[in-house]
Coordinates of C-alpha atoms in Angstrom, one line a residue:
M1 CA 32.2 -8.1 4.9
L2 CA 33.0 -6.2 1.5
G3 CA 32.4 -3.1 3.4
E4 CA 35.1 -3.8 5.9
D5 CA 37.6 -4.6 3.3
D6 CA 36.8 -1.8 1.0
P7 CA 35.0 1.4 2.2
A8 CA 33.8 1.9 -1.4
H9 CA 31.5 -1.3 -1.0
A10 CA 30.0 0.3 2.3
R11 CA 28.3 3.2 0.3
P12 CA 27.6 5.3 3.6
P13 CA 24.9 7.4 1.9
T14 CA 22.8 4.2 1.1
L15 CA 23.2 2.8 4.6
S16 CA 22.3 6.2 6.2
V17 CA 19.2 6.3 4.0
L18 CA 18.4 2.6 5.1
F19 CA 18.9 3.4 8.6
S20 CA 16.8 6.5 8.4
D21 CA 13.9 4.9 7.1
I22 CA 14.1 2.3 9.9
R23 CA 14.4 5.1 12.5
S24 CA 11.4 6.8 11.1
N25 CA 9.4 3.6 11.0
Y26 CA 10.2 3.2 14.7
F27 CA 9.2 6.8 15.5
R28 CA 6.1 6.2 13.8
L29 CA 5.3 3.0 15.7
Y30 CA 6.0 4.6 19.0
L31 CA 4.0 7.6 18.2
N32 CA 1.1 5.1 17.6
F33 CA 1.8 3.1 20.7
M34 CA 1.7 6.6 22.5
Y35 CA -1.6 7.6 21.2
F36 CA -3.1 4.1 21.9
N37 CA -1.8 4.2 25.5
I38 CA -3.2 7.7 26.2
G39 CA -6.5 6.7 24.8
R40 CA -6.2 3.4 26.9
I41 CA -5.3 5.4 30.2
V42 CA -7.9 7.9 29.7
Y43 CA -10.4 5.3 29.1
L44 CA -9.3 3.3 32.2
Q45 CA -9.6 6.3 34.3
T46 CA -13.0 7.7 33.1
D47 CA -14.4 4.2 33.2
V48 CA -14.2 4.4 37.0
I49 CA -16.2 7.6 37.6
F50 CA -18.5 7.2 34.7
P51 CA -21.3 5.4 36.8
Y52 CA -21.1 8.1 39.3
V53 CA -21.4 10.8 36.7
L54 CA -24.6 9.2 35.6
L55 CA -26.0 8.7 39.2
A56 CA -25.0 12.2 40.1
P57 CA -28.3 13.8 39.9
T58 CA -30.0 10.8 41.5
I59 CA -27.6 11.0 44.5
I60 CA -27.9 14.7 44.8
A61 CA -31.6 14.5 44.9
G62 CA -31.4 11.9 47.5
K63 CA -33.8 9.6 45.5
I64 CA -31.6 6.4 45.6
T65 CA -30.8 4.2 48.4
L66 CA -27.2 2.9 49.2
G67 CA -28.4 -0.7 48.4
A68 CA -29.6 0.3 44.9
M69 CA -26.7 2.4 44.2
N70 CA -24.4 -0.5 44.9
Q71 CA -26.3 -3.0 42.8
I72 CA -26.0 -0.3 39.9
L73 CA -22.2 0.2 40.5
N74 CA -21.8 -3.7 40.7
A75 CA -23.3 -3.7 37.2
F76 CA -21.3 -1.3 35.8
T77 CA -18.2 -3.0 37.2
Q78 CA -19.0 -6.3 35.6
V79 CA -19.3 -4.5 32.1
R80 CA -16.2 -2.5 32.9
T81 CA -14.0 -5.7 33.5
S82 CA -15.3 -7.3 30.3
F83 CA -14.2 -4.1 28.3
Q84 CA -11.0 -4.0 30.2
Y85 CA -10.1 -7.1 29.1
L86 CA -10.2 -6.1 25.5
V87 CA -8.4 -2.9 26.3
N88 CA -5.6 -4.4 28.3
S89 CA -5.1 -7.4 25.9
W90 CA -5.3 -5.2 22.6
S91 CA -1.5 -5.1 22.1
T92 CA -1.3 -9.0 22.3
I93 CA -4.3 -9.2 19.9
V94 CA -2.5 -7.1 17.4
E95 CA 0.7 -9.1 17.9
L96 CA -1.2 -12.3 17.1
I97 CA -2.8 -10.7 14.1
S98 CA 0.7 -9.6 12.8
I99 CA 2.1 -13.0 13.4
Y100 CA -0.8 -14.5 11.4
Q101 CA -0.2 -12.2 8.6
R102 CA 3.3 -12.9 8.4
L103 CA 2.8 -16.8 8.3
R104 CA 0.1 -16.4 5.6
G105 CA 2.9 -14.6 3.5
F106 CA 5.5 -17.1 4.3
E107 CA 3.2 -19.8 3.2
A108 CA 2.4 -18.0 0.2
R109 CA 6.0 -17.8 -0.7
I110 CA 6.7 -21.5 -0.1
H111 CA 3.8 -22.3 -2.4
G112 CA 4.4 -19.8 -5.1
E113 CA 1.2 -18.2 -4.6
P114 CA 0.8 -14.3 -4.7
L115 CA 1.3 -12.5 -1.5
P116 CA -1.7 -11.3 0.7
S117 CA -2.7 -7.8 -0.1
I118 CA -1.2 -6.2 2.8
E119 CA 2.3 -7.4 1.8
T120 CA 1.9 -5.9 -1.6
Q121 CA 1.7 -2.3 -1.1
K122 CA 3.5 -0.2 -3.7
E123 CA 6.3 1.9 -2.7
P124 CA 6.1 5.4 -3.7
A125 CA 7.7 6.3 -7.0
S126 CA 11.1 8.1 -7.1
G127 CA 11.1 11.3 -8.9
S128 CA 13.4 10.4 -11.5
A129 CA 13.1 12.7 -14.6

């Protein structure tokens, strides 16, 4: 409200610094999401062909029957679906961990206890000399 009435209270350099920090934080978050998604997609794509790559020498040599190959592929599919649950649910798991950490910090503030270690990271010292 004061910034609307008196431009001196708005302090544009301070606001621009704050918003640039928020902006750089979002860019960092999206960059991390991008790396995670690239890794997740590469895993999901290579996971499909992995059993065929392992069985390629046996298939080429003609030493495996179709029934045995299907049993091996079904075993790989069961393991793959178990791992895919973790990979596909990872963003939800991280979100729940974040909520848990915020609630712990909130409860610590209510009870007057020190904040958990993740909430007490020191900011870099400003170069004032």
